[in-house]
Amino acid sequence: MAGTPRFEPTGDGRYLPISEHGLIGDLRSVALVGTDGTIDWYCCSEFDAPSVFASILDADRGGRFELAAIGPARTKQFYFPDTNVLITRFYTADGVGEVQDFMPVDDGPAESDRHRLIRRVVCVRGALPFRVRVAPRFEYGAVPHTLRMAGDMAVFESEKLTLALTATVPLETDGPDARADFKLSEGESVVFALDRVGGAVDPRGCAATEAERQFTATVAYWRRWLAQSRYRGRWREMVHRSALTLKLLTYAPTGAIVAAATTSLPEQIGGERNWDYRYVWVRDAAFCVYALLRLGFSSEAEAFMKFLDRHVTTCDGGPSGPLQIMYGIDGRSDLTERELPHLEGHRGSAPVRVGNAAAGQLQLDIYGALIDSVYLYDKWARPISSDQWDDVCALVEWVCAHWDQPDEGIWETRGGRKNFLYSRLMCWVAIERAIRIANRRGLPADLNRWRESRDSIYRRIMSRGWSRTRQAFVQHEDGDVLDAAVLMMPLAKFIAPTDPKWLSTLDALTRELVSDSLVYRYDPQASPDGLRGDEGTFSICSFWYVEALVHAGRLDEARLAFEKMLTYANHVGLYAEEISSTGEQQGNFPQAFTHLALISAAFNLDRALG
């Protein structure tokens, strides 16, 4: 993409920068493919399963699947148009070759447990040699495995998982790894297929004809899916890439949507802000529903509603309320956090964590995000059922009784609970959207109590969330710290986007938290969050900022800020959670929150521009 920055490995040359990756997947798991042709992140057979390849977290012990031209080569990576099939092209003095990476997604239920990963190598011009090395390291590199050859197949066996690698060139063993060198001339190709085997899944080769069939079927699947999009605006390529990315982060068996594809990619190189994002955040998934509904993808919204119905049960209210803030992709609530000390972390950024202790936090804003998504689903997709309405009523009643508690807030701070304005705002959204549903559908509700609670929250925010000193709405009650989360106030229709108090707040945020259109979520020095180190700008906040400018009528500023944000995407249009001061991607990658915010900003800016 024109204008996109390119970064060479810095510091430790064993690691590609986070941004130097594309993503493939089969709606059950994903793999990151580096621009050097190496798969350095892959979990089989689910998003949150232990890794098989994790050299992005430890170049020596994590495991990898290398496939590249031998000798000096320039590389270029791109997606096959309108698909999640990734192409990594190698340009050498003697020819041009490419690796086509994809995971079949439409091969029927009998094949879904195979989790096949196909790497097809094609020489498109001249002739050039390639080298492949497959070095799995099971259970995050902590469990040994054996390797045996069975004809043209290499079988990697560990205690809990067996993988079979088939190839259309001879494979050799090299200790626990499989390798091969081969040379291709123009028009020739080689296929490598990695399958999970065992149980009802028998080993099966992947001949060139089968690889071609599965390539064609996978391309057709993604194009059929994307054809449902109703977006015809100015930024079609980036919006559709974001939609395809959100779909890749969907777990088809349950309808869950994970927050990101990875764990422990650092928010600051060498820092401790390294978290596991391979779970279903109620907030993130609910916002995804909004973004996908905007584009016309109602089946994904329906699948997430079914996930809530089948896998998420409300309780009377523990430390985190009737809902946890996040769940496993199968709906499980136990996400115990632990560290993996044997892994050094990306470029030495330890600790590496799996699980997430924030699951036990109280974050009141999730109720607003969830009920807003239910409201939009009921309005744009399908009327909710009576049972679903009963669940909404139970949540609203809980919010009415508990909205004025301190909590950890949207940013999951680990420095103690506070009376965060954003949490109050989204409690207001929860009640207000439920009132809308009840009025529109004529559904039973204690409207007098709901209205009273809604109005109490409004008055509380306006009196204690407004700082006369800063002339701005601030992070928490009776404070003076600015927080980009308040950008949601006009977006959630809490305050008019041209209200003088809001315009004053927008100006204050622009002065203190915005840097060349990029937005910091808050100043951790002014508002300690219980963690060491700094962080980059938060990309979702940058897109919220665009929307706030749109609603304020500052369209020229909004368009410039949006176009600048697009230049910070990586070479295939993907975003991590944050952007560093040097413009490099930081944090887990790619992040659903960022891509859904891009869709929303593009949609609203496009509509405002006419």
Coordinates of C-alpha atoms in Angstrom, one line a residue:
M1 CA 0.0 0.0 0.0
A2 CA 1.4 3.4 -1.0
G3 CA 2.8 5.3 1.9
T4 CA 3.1 2.4 4.2
P5 CA 6.3 2.4 6.3
R6 CA 8.7 -0.5 6.0
F7 CA 10.9 -1.6 8.9
E8 CA 14.0 -3.7 9.0
P9 CA 14.6 -5.9 12.1
T10 CA 16.0 -3.7 14.8
G11 CA 17.8 -4.6 18.0
D12 CA 17.8 -8.4 17.8
G13 CA 18.1 -9.5 14.2
R14 CA 16.6 -12.9 15.0
Y15 CA 13.1 -11.3 15.0
L16 CA 11.1 -9.7 12.3
P17 CA 9.1 -6.6 13.5
I18 CA 5.5 -7.4 14.5
S19 CA 4.3 -5.5 11.4
E20 CA 6.2 -7.7 9.0
H21 CA 3.6 -10.4 9.0
G22 CA 0.4 -11.5 7.2
L23 CA -2.4 -13.6 8.7
I24 CA -4.1 -16.8 7.4
G25 CA -6.6 -19.0 9.1
D26 CA -9.5 -21.5 8.9
L27 CA -12.0 -19.9 11.4
R28 CA -10.6 -22.1 14.1
S29 CA -7.0 -21.0 14.4
V30 CA -4.6 -18.7 12.6
A31 CA -0.9 -18.5 11.6
L32 CA 1.4 -15.5 11.2
V33 CA 3.6 -15.6 8.1
G34 CA 6.6 -13.3 8.0
T35 CA 7.8 -11.5 5.0
D36 CA 10.8 -13.8 5.0
G37 CA 8.5 -16.8 4.4
T38 CA 8.6 -18.1 7.9
I39 CA 5.5 -19.1 9.9
D40 CA 6.5 -18.0 13.4
W41 CA 3.2 -18.2 15.1
Y42 CA 0.6 -21.1 14.9
C43 CA -1.6 -22.8 17.4
C44 CA -3.2 -26.1 16.5
S45 CA -6.1 -26.7 16.7
E46 CA -7.7 -23.6 18.2
F47 CA -6.9 -19.9 18.8
D48 CA -6.0 -20.5 22.4
A49 CA -4.4 -23.9 22.1
P50 CA -0.7 -24.2 23.0
S51 CA 1.6 -23.1 20.1
V52 CA 3.3 -25.3 17.6
F53 CA 5.3 -22.5 16.1
A54 CA 6.1 -19.6 18.3
S55 CA 9.5 -18.2 17.2
I56 CA 7.9 -14.7 17.3
L57 CA 8.1 -15.2 21.1
D58 CA 11.4 -17.0 21.3
A59 CA 13.6 -17.3 18.2
D60 CA 15.5 -20.3 19.6
R61 CA 13.0 -22.3 21.5
G62 CA 9.6 -21.4 20.0
G63 CA 9.6 -23.4 16.7
R64 CA 9.1 -22.3 13.2
F65 CA 8.2 -23.4 9.6
E66 CA 10.8 -21.8 7.3
L67 CA 10.2 -21.7 3.5
A68 CA 12.2 -19.3 1.4
A69 CA 14.4 -18.9 -1.7
I70 CA 18.1 -19.7 -1.1
G71 CA 20.4 -16.8 -1.4
P72 CA 19.9 -13.0 -1.6
A73 CA 16.3 -12.1 -2.4
R74 CA 13.9 -9.2 -2.1
T75 CA 10.5 -10.1 -0.8
K76 CA 7.0 -8.7 -1.2
Q77 CA 3.9 -10.0 0.5
F78 CA 0.3 -9.4 -0.5
Y79 CA -3.1 -11.0 -0.3
F80 CA -4.8 -12.7 -3.3
P81 CA -7.5 -10.1 -4.1
D82 CA -10.5 -10.2 -1.8
T83 CA -9.3 -13.3 0.1
N84 CA -7.3 -14.4 3.1
V85 CA -4.9 -16.3 0.9
L86 CA -1.4 -14.9 1.4
I87 CA 1.3 -14.6 -1.2
T88 CA 5.0 -14.1 -0.3
R89 CA 7.0 -13.4 -3.4
F90 CA 10.8 -13.8 -3.7
Y91 CA 12.8 -11.8 -6.3
T92 CA 16.3 -13.1 -7.0
A93 CA 18.9 -12.5 -9.7
D94 CA 17.9 -15.8 -11.4
G95 CA 14.1 -15.7 -11.1
V96 CA 10.9 -15.0 -9.2
G97 CA 9.1 -17.5 -7.0
E98 CA 6.3 -17.3 -4.5
V99 CA 4.8 -19.1 -1.6
Q100 CA 1.0 -19.3 -1.5
D101 CA -0.2 -19.8 2.1
F102 CA -3.7 -20.7 3.1
M103 CA -5.9 -22.9 5.3
P104 CA -8.9 -24.5 3.7
V105 CA -12.2 -23.4 5.3
D106 CA -14.9 -25.0 3.2
D107 CA -14.0 -28.6 3.0
G108 CA -16.9 -30.0 5.0
P109 CA -17.2 -31.1 8.6
A110 CA -15.3 -34.4 8.0
E111 CA -12.2 -32.4 7.2
S112 CA -12.5 -29.6 9.8
D113 CA -10.6 -31.5 12.4
R114 CA -7.6 -31.8 10.1
H115 CA -6.8 -28.1 10.3
R116 CA -4.8 -28.4 7.2
L117 CA -2.2 -25.7 6.5
I118 CA -1.0 -25.6 2.8
R119 CA 2.1 -23.9 1.5
R120 CA 2.4 -24.1 -2.3
V121 CA 5.7 -22.9 -3.8
V122 CA 5.6 -21.8 -7.4
C123 CA 8.3 -20.5 -9.7
V124 CA 6.8 -17.8 -11.9
R125 CA 9.9 -16.6 -13.8
G126 CA 13.3 -18.1 -14.4
A127 CA 14.6 -20.7 -12.0
L128 CA 15.5 -20.6 -8.3
P129 CA 16.4 -22.9 -5.4
F130 CA 14.3 -23.1 -2.2
R131 CA 14.9 -24.4 1.3
V132 CA 12.3 -25.7 3.8
R133 CA 12.7 -26.5 7.4
V134 CA 9.8 -27.5 9.6
A135 CA 10.7 -27.3 13.3
P136 CA 7.6 -27.6 15.5
R137 CA 8.0 -27.1 19.3
F138 CA 4.9 -28.4 21.0
E139 CA 3.1 -26.8 24.1
Y140 CA 4.8 -23.4 23.8
G141 CA 8.2 -25.2 23.2
A142 CA 8.0 -27.0 26.6
V143 CA 7.2 -30.6 25.4
P144 CA 9.5 -32.8 23.4
H145 CA 8.4 -34.7 20.3
T146 CA 9.6 -37.6 18.1
L147 CA 9.9 -37.5 14.3
R148 CA 9.5 -40.5 12.1
M149 CA 9.3 -40.8 8.3
A150 CA 6.4 -42.8 6.8
G151 CA 7.1 -42.8 3.0
D152 CA 6.9 -39.2 1.8
M153 CA 5.4 -38.1 5.1
A154 CA 7.1 -36.7 8.2
V155 CA 5.1 -37.4 11.4
F156 CA 5.8 -35.2 14.4
E157 CA 4.4 -36.9 17.6
S158 CA 4.0 -35.3 21.0
E159 CA 2.1 -36.4 24.1
K160 CA -1.1 -34.6 23.1
L161 CA -0.8 -33.7 19.5
T162 CA 0.4 -35.3 16.3
L163 CA 1.1 -33.5 13.1
A164 CA 1.8 -35.0 9.7
L165 CA 3.8 -33.1 7.0
T166 CA 3.4 -34.3 3.4
A167 CA 5.4 -32.9 0.5
T168 CA 5.8 -33.4 -3.2
V169 CA 9.6 -33.4 -2.9
P170 CA 11.6 -35.8 -0.7
L171 CA 12.0 -34.8 2.9
E172 CA 15.0 -35.5 5.2
T173 CA 15.2 -35.6 8.9
D174 CA 17.5 -33.3 10.9
G175 CA 17.2 -34.2 14.5
P176 CA 13.6 -33.4 15.6
D177 CA 13.1 -31.3 12.4
A178 CA 12.3 -32.1 8.7
R179 CA 14.0 -30.3 5.9
A180 CA 14.4 -30.2 2.1
D181 CA 16.3 -28.3 -0.6
F182 CA 14.8 -28.2 -4.1
K183 CA 15.0 -26.1 -7.3
L184 CA 12.1 -25.0 -9.4
S185 CA 12.0 -23.8 -13.0
E186 CA 9.4 -21.5 -14.4
G187 CA 5.9 -23.1 -14.1
E188 CA 6.9 -25.8 -11.6
S189 CA 5.5 -26.0 -8.2
V190 CA 5.9 -27.9 -4.9
V191 CA 3.3 -28.5 -2.2
F192 CA 3.7 -28.8 1.6
A193 CA 0.7 -29.7 3.7
L194 CA 0.7 -29.8 7.5
D195 CA -2.2 -31.7 9.1
R196 CA -3.4 -32.6 12.6
V197 CA -3.8 -36.3 12.6
G198 CA -5.1 -38.9 15.0
G199 CA -8.5 -40.1 16.2
A200 CA -10.8 -40.1 13.2
V201 CA -8.4 -38.1 11.1
D202 CA -6.1 -40.3 9.1
P203 CA -2.9 -39.1 7.4
R204 CA -3.4 -38.1 3.8
G205 CA -1.1 -36.7 1.2
C206 CA -1.7 -33.5 -0.7
A207 CA -0.8 -33.9 -4.4
A208 CA -0.5 -30.8 -6.7
T209 CA -4.0 -31.4 -8.0
E210 CA -5.6 -31.5 -4.6
A211 CA -3.7 -28.4 -3.6
E212 CA -5.0 -26.6 -6.7
R213 CA -8.5 -27.7 -5.8
Q214 CA -8.3 -26.5 -2.3
F215 CA -6.7 -23.2 -3.4
T216 CA -9.6 -22.6 -5.8
A217 CA -12.2 -23.6 -3.1
T218 CA -10.6 -21.3 -0.5
V219 CA -10.4 -18.3 -2.8
A220 CA -14.1 -18.9 -3.7
Y221 CA -15.1 -19.1 -0.1
W222 CA -13.6 -15.8 0.9
R223 CA -14.9 -14.0 -2.2
R224 CA -18.4 -15.4 -1.6
W225 CA -18.3 -14.2 2.0
L226 CA -17.0 -10.7 1.1
A227 CA -19.6 -10.3 -1.6
Q228 CA -22.2 -9.8 1.1
S229 CA -20.6 -6.5 2.0
R230 CA -22.8 -3.4 1.4
Y231 CA -19.9 -1.0 1.7
R232 CA -19.2 0.9 -1.5
G233 CA -17.4 3.9 -0.1
R234 CA -14.1 5.6 -0.7
W235 CA -11.9 3.2 1.4
R236 CA -13.3 -0.1 0.1
E237 CA -9.9 -1.9 0.1
M238 CA -9.1 -1.1 3.7
V239 CA -12.6 -1.6 5.0
H240 CA -12.8 -5.0 3.3
R241 CA -9.4 -6.0 4.5
S242 CA -10.6 -5.2 8.1
A243 CA -13.8 -7.2 7.6
L244 CA -11.8 -10.2 6.3
T245 CA -9.5 -9.9 9.3
L246 CA -12.4 -9.8 11.8
K247 CA -13.8 -12.9 10.1
L248 CA -10.4 -14.6 10.5
L249 CA -10.7 -13.9 14.2
T250 CA -14.0 -15.7 14.4
Y251 CA -14.2 -19.2 15.9
A252 CA -16.8 -20.9 13.7
P253 CA -17.8 -23.7 16.0
T254 CA -19.2 -21.3 18.6
G255 CA -19.5 -17.9 17.0
A256 CA -16.9 -16.4 19.4
I257 CA -14.8 -13.5 18.2
V258 CA -11.3 -13.3 19.8
A259 CA -9.6 -9.9 20.6
A260 CA -6.4 -10.8 18.7
A261 CA -4.5 -13.7 17.2
T262 CA -1.6 -13.7 19.6
T263 CA -0.4 -13.6 23.1
S264 CA 2.4 -11.5 24.8
L265 CA 3.5 -9.4 21.9
P266 CA 4.8 -6.4 23.8
E267 CA 3.2 -3.0 24.0
Q268 CA 6.7 -1.7 24.6
I269 CA 9.9 -3.6 23.5
G270 CA 11.5 -4.9 26.7
G271 CA 8.4 -4.0 28.8
E272 CA 6.1 -6.1 30.9
R273 CA 2.8 -5.0 29.2
N274 CA 2.4 -8.4 27.5
W275 CA -1.0 -10.0 27.6
D276 CA -2.9 -13.0 26.1
Y277 CA -5.6 -11.7 23.8
R278 CA -6.8 -15.0 22.3
Y279 CA -10.1 -14.8 24.2
V280 CA -13.6 -13.4 23.8
W281 CA -13.8 -9.9 25.4
V282 CA -17.5 -9.1 25.7
R283 CA -16.7 -5.5 24.8
D284 CA -14.6 -6.2 21.8
A285 CA -16.9 -8.8 20.4
A286 CA -19.9 -6.6 20.9
F287 CA -18.2 -3.8 19.0
C288 CA -17.3 -6.3 16.2
V289 CA -21.0 -7.1 15.9
Y290 CA -21.7 -3.4 15.3
A291 CA -19.0 -3.1 12.7
L292 CA -20.1 -6.3 10.8
L293 CA -23.8 -5.3 10.9
R294 CA -22.8 -2.0 9.4
L295 CA -21.4 -3.8 6.4
G296 CA -24.3 -6.3 6.1
F297 CA -22.7 -9.4 7.7
S298 CA -25.7 -10.3 9.9
S299 CA -24.9 -14.0 10.2
E300 CA -21.8 -13.2 12.2
A301 CA -23.9 -11.1 14.6
E302 CA -26.4 -13.9 14.9
A303 CA -23.6 -16.4 15.6
F304 CA -22.2 -14.2 18.4
M305 CA -25.7 -13.9 19.9
K306 CA -25.9 -17.7 19.9
F307 CA -22.5 -17.9 21.6
L308 CA -23.9 -15.7 24.4
D309 CA -27.1 -17.8 24.7
R310 CA -25.3 -21.2 24.7
H311 CA -22.0 -20.5 26.4
V312 CA -22.2 -17.5 28.6
T313 CA -24.4 -17.8 31.7
T314 CA -25.2 -14.9 34.0
C315 CA -24.8 -15.3 37.7
D316 CA -26.1 -13.3 40.7
G317 CA -22.9 -11.3 40.7
G318 CA -19.4 -12.2 41.9
P319 CA -16.5 -9.9 42.0
S320 CA -16.9 -9.1 38.3
G321 CA -20.7 -8.9 38.2
P322 CA -23.1 -11.2 36.5
L323 CA -20.8 -11.4 33.4
Q324 CA -17.1 -11.9 33.2
I325 CA -15.3 -9.4 30.9
M326 CA -13.9 -12.2 28.8
Y327 CA -14.4 -15.9 28.1
G328 CA -12.7 -18.7 26.3
I329 CA -13.7 -19.4 22.8
D330 CA -15.8 -22.3 24.1
G331 CA -17.4 -20.1 26.7
R332 CA -15.3 -21.4 29.6
S333 CA -14.7 -18.9 32.4
D334 CA -11.4 -20.2 33.9
L335 CA -8.7 -18.2 32.1
T336 CA -6.0 -18.6 34.8
E337 CA -3.0 -16.5 34.0
R338 CA 0.5 -18.0 34.1
E339 CA 3.9 -17.1 32.9
L340 CA 6.2 -19.2 30.6
P341 CA 9.7 -18.4 31.9
H342 CA 11.4 -20.7 29.4
L343 CA 10.4 -18.3 26.6
E344 CA 12.4 -15.0 26.3
G345 CA 9.6 -13.0 24.7
H346 CA 9.6 -11.1 21.5
R347 CA 13.0 -9.4 21.3
G348 CA 13.5 -10.2 25.0
S349 CA 10.2 -8.7 26.1
A350 CA 9.3 -11.0 29.1
P351 CA 7.2 -12.2 30.6
V352 CA 5.3 -14.4 28.1
R353 CA 1.9 -15.0 29.5
V354 CA -1.0 -17.4 28.7
G355 CA -4.4 -16.9 30.3
N356 CA -5.5 -13.6 31.5
A357 CA -6.1 -12.5 35.1
A358 CA -8.1 -9.5 34.0
A359 CA -11.0 -12.0 33.6
G360 CA -11.8 -11.5 37.2
Q361 CA -11.9 -7.7 37.0
L362 CA -15.0 -5.6 37.4
Q363 CA -15.4 -3.5 34.2
L364 CA -18.9 -2.0 34.2
D365 CA -18.6 -0.7 30.6
I366 CA -19.1 -4.2 29.1
Y367 CA -22.8 -4.1 29.9
G368 CA -23.3 -1.0 27.7
A369 CA -21.2 -2.5 24.8
L370 CA -23.2 -5.7 25.0
I371 CA -26.7 -4.3 25.3
D372 CA -25.9 -1.8 22.5
S373 CA -25.0 -4.7 20.2
V374 CA -28.2 -6.4 21.2
Y375 CA -30.1 -3.2 20.4
L376 CA -28.5 -3.0 17.0
Y377 CA -29.0 -6.7 16.2
D378 CA -32.7 -6.3 17.1
K379 CA -32.9 -3.3 14.9
W380 CA -30.9 -4.2 11.9
A381 CA -30.8 -8.0 11.8
R382 CA -33.5 -10.0 13.7
P383 CA -35.8 -9.3 16.6
I384 CA -34.4 -10.8 19.8
S385 CA -36.3 -13.6 21.5
S386 CA -38.3 -13.4 24.7
D387 CA -35.6 -15.3 26.6
Q388 CA -33.0 -12.9 25.3
W389 CA -35.1 -10.0 26.5
D390 CA -35.3 -11.6 29.9
D391 CA -31.5 -11.8 30.0
V392 CA -31.3 -8.1 29.0
C393 CA -33.7 -7.1 31.7
A394 CA -31.7 -9.0 34.3
L395 CA -28.5 -7.3 33.2
V396 CA -30.1 -3.8 33.2
E397 CA -31.5 -4.4 36.7
W398 CA -28.0 -5.3 37.9
V399 CA -26.6 -2.2 36.2
C400 CA -29.3 0.0 37.9
A401 CA -28.2 -1.3 41.3
H402 CA -24.4 -1.2 40.7
W403 CA -23.5 1.5 38.3
D404 CA -21.9 3.8 40.9
Q405 CA -19.2 1.3 42.0
P406 CA -15.5 1.9 41.2
D407 CA -14.1 -0.6 38.8
E408 CA -10.9 -1.3 36.8
G409 CA -12.3 0.3 33.6
I410 CA -11.9 -0.3 29.9
W411 CA -8.1 -0.2 30.0
E412 CA -7.9 -3.0 32.6
T413 CA -5.7 -1.1 35.0
R414 CA -3.9 -3.0 37.7
G415 CA -3.5 -0.1 40.0
G416 CA -6.8 -0.2 41.9
R417 CA -10.4 0.6 41.1
K418 CA -11.6 4.1 40.3
N419 CA -14.8 5.8 39.4
F420 CA -14.1 5.9 35.7
L421 CA -16.2 8.2 33.5
Y422 CA -16.2 5.7 30.6
S423 CA -17.7 3.0 32.9
R424 CA -20.4 5.4 33.9
L425 CA -21.0 6.4 30.3
M426 CA -21.5 2.8 29.1
C427 CA -23.8 2.0 32.1
W428 CA -25.9 4.9 30.8
V429 CA -25.8 3.3 27.3
A430 CA -26.9 -0.1 28.7
I431 CA -30.0 1.3 30.3
E432 CA -30.8 3.8 27.5
R433 CA -30.6 1.1 24.7
A434 CA -32.7 -1.2 26.7
I435 CA -35.3 1.5 27.1
R436 CA -35.2 2.0 23.3
I437 CA -35.8 -1.8 22.7
A438 CA -38.7 -1.9 25.2
N439 CA -40.4 1.2 23.7
R440 CA -39.9 0.1 20.1
R441 CA -41.1 -3.5 20.6
G442 CA -43.6 -2.8 23.4
L443 CA -41.7 -5.2 25.7
P444 CA -42.3 -5.4 29.5
A445 CA -39.8 -3.4 31.6
D446 CA -39.6 -1.4 34.8
L447 CA -39.3 1.8 32.7
N448 CA -39.7 4.2 35.6
R449 CA -36.8 2.7 37.5
W450 CA -34.7 2.4 34.4
R451 CA -35.3 6.1 33.4
E452 CA -34.5 7.2 37.0
S453 CA -31.2 5.3 36.9
R454 CA -30.3 6.5 33.5
D455 CA -30.9 10.1 34.4
S456 CA -29.0 9.7 37.7
I457 CA -25.9 8.5 35.7
Y458 CA -26.3 11.4 33.3
R459 CA -26.3 14.0 36.1
R460 CA -23.4 12.3 37.9
I461 CA -21.2 12.4 34.8
M462 CA -22.1 16.0 34.1
S463 CA -21.3 17.1 37.6
R464 CA -18.4 14.9 38.7
G465 CA -16.9 13.9 35.3
W466 CA -16.4 17.5 34.2
S467 CA -13.3 19.3 35.3
R468 CA -13.7 23.1 35.6
T469 CA -10.0 23.4 35.8
R470 CA -9.3 21.5 32.6
Q471 CA -12.6 22.6 30.9
A472 CA -12.9 19.0 29.8
F473 CA -14.5 15.7 30.7
V474 CA -11.9 13.6 32.5
Q475 CA -10.8 10.0 33.2
H476 CA -12.4 9.5 36.6
E477 CA -14.7 11.4 38.9
D478 CA -13.3 14.5 40.7
G479 CA -10.0 14.2 38.8
D480 CA -8.1 16.2 36.2
V481 CA -6.5 13.4 34.0
L482 CA -7.5 13.3 30.4
D483 CA -8.5 10.0 28.8
A484 CA -9.2 9.2 25.2
A485 CA -12.0 6.8 26.2
V486 CA -14.2 9.9 26.6
L487 CA -14.2 10.2 22.8
M488 CA -17.0 7.7 23.0
M489 CA -19.3 10.3 24.6
P490 CA -20.8 11.8 21.4
L491 CA -20.4 8.4 19.5
A492 CA -22.6 6.8 22.1
K493 CA -25.1 9.7 21.7
F494 CA -24.7 10.8 25.3
I495 CA -23.8 14.4 24.5
A496 CA -24.4 16.5 21.4
P497 CA -21.2 16.5 19.3
T498 CA -21.3 20.3 19.1
D499 CA -22.1 20.9 22.8
P500 CA -19.7 23.5 24.0
K501 CA -18.5 21.3 26.9
W502 CA -17.7 18.5 24.4
L503 CA -15.9 20.8 21.9
S504 CA -13.8 22.1 24.8
T505 CA -13.0 18.5 25.7
L506 CA -12.1 17.6 22.1
D507 CA -9.7 20.6 22.0
A508 CA -8.1 19.5 25.3
L509 CA -7.6 15.9 24.0
T510 CA -6.2 17.3 20.8
R511 CA -3.6 19.4 22.6
E512 CA -2.5 16.7 25.1
L513 CA -3.1 13.2 23.8
V514 CA -2.9 13.6 20.0
S515 CA 0.4 13.3 18.0
D516 CA 0.1 13.6 14.2
S517 CA -3.4 12.2 14.3
L518 CA -2.3 9.3 16.6
V519 CA -4.0 9.2 20.0
Y520 CA -2.6 8.1 23.4
R521 CA -5.2 6.6 25.6
Y522 CA -3.9 8.5 28.7
D523 CA -0.7 9.6 30.4
P524 CA 0.4 6.7 32.7
Q525 CA 2.6 9.1 34.6
A526 CA -0.4 11.3 35.5
S527 CA -2.6 8.3 36.1
P528 CA -0.6 5.4 37.4
D529 CA -2.0 2.1 36.2
G530 CA 0.0 -0.3 38.3
L531 CA 2.5 -1.3 35.5
R532 CA 6.0 -0.2 34.6
G533 CA 7.0 1.3 31.3
D534 CA 5.5 3.5 28.6
E535 CA 3.3 2.6 25.7
G536 CA 2.5 3.7 22.2
T537 CA -0.6 5.4 20.8
F538 CA -3.8 3.3 20.8
S539 CA -5.1 2.8 17.3
I540 CA -8.7 2.3 18.3
C541 CA -8.5 5.7 20.0
S542 CA -7.1 7.3 16.8
F543 CA -10.2 6.0 14.9
W544 CA -12.5 7.2 17.7
Y545 CA -10.9 10.6 17.3
V546 CA -11.7 10.6 13.6
E547 CA -15.3 9.8 14.4
A548 CA -15.5 12.5 17.0
L549 CA -14.2 15.1 14.5
V550 CA -16.7 13.9 11.9
H551 CA -19.6 14.3 14.4
A552 CA -18.3 17.8 15.4
G553 CA -18.4 18.8 11.7
R554 CA -14.7 19.1 11.3
L555 CA -14.6 17.0 8.2
D556 CA -11.3 18.2 6.7
E557 CA -9.5 17.4 10.0
A558 CA -11.3 14.1 10.2
R559 CA -10.3 13.1 6.7
L560 CA -6.7 14.0 7.1
A561 CA -6.5 12.2 10.4
F562 CA -8.1 9.1 8.9
E563 CA -5.8 9.1 5.8
K564 CA -2.8 9.5 8.1
M565 CA -3.9 6.5 10.1
L566 CA -4.2 4.4 7.0
T567 CA -0.5 5.0 6.3
Y568 CA 0.4 3.3 9.6
A569 CA -1.2 0.0 8.6
N570 CA 1.3 -2.7 7.6
H571 CA 2.0 -3.8 4.1
V572 CA -1.1 -5.9 3.9
G573 CA -3.4 -3.5 5.7
L574 CA -3.2 -5.0 9.2
Y575 CA -2.9 -3.2 12.6
A576 CA -1.6 -4.3 16.0
E577 CA -3.0 -2.7 19.1
E578 CA -0.6 0.3 19.3
I579 CA 1.9 2.4 17.2
S580 CA 5.2 3.3 18.7
S581 CA 6.9 6.7 18.5
T582 CA 8.8 5.5 15.5
G583 CA 5.7 4.3 13.7
E584 CA 6.2 0.6 14.4
Q585 CA 3.3 -1.7 15.3
Q586 CA 3.3 -2.8 19.0
G587 CA 1.1 -5.2 20.9
N588 CA -0.9 -8.2 19.9
F589 CA -1.5 -8.6 16.2
P590 CA -3.7 -8.2 14.4
Q591 CA -6.2 -6.7 16.8
A592 CA -10.0 -6.8 16.3
F593 CA -10.6 -3.6 18.2
T594 CA -8.5 -1.6 15.8
H595 CA -10.0 -3.1 12.7
L596 CA -13.6 -2.7 13.8
A597 CA -12.9 1.0 14.7
L598 CA -11.5 1.5 11.2
I599 CA -14.7 0.2 9.7
S600 CA -16.8 2.5 11.9
A601 CA -14.7 5.5 11.2
A602 CA -14.7 4.9 7.4
F603 CA -18.4 4.3 7.3
N604 CA -19.3 7.5 9.2
L605 CA -16.7 9.7 7.5
D606 CA -17.8 8.5 4.1
R607 CA -21.4 9.2 4.9
A608 CA -20.6 12.7 6.1
L609 CA -18.5 13.5 3.1
G610 CA -21.5 12.6 0.9

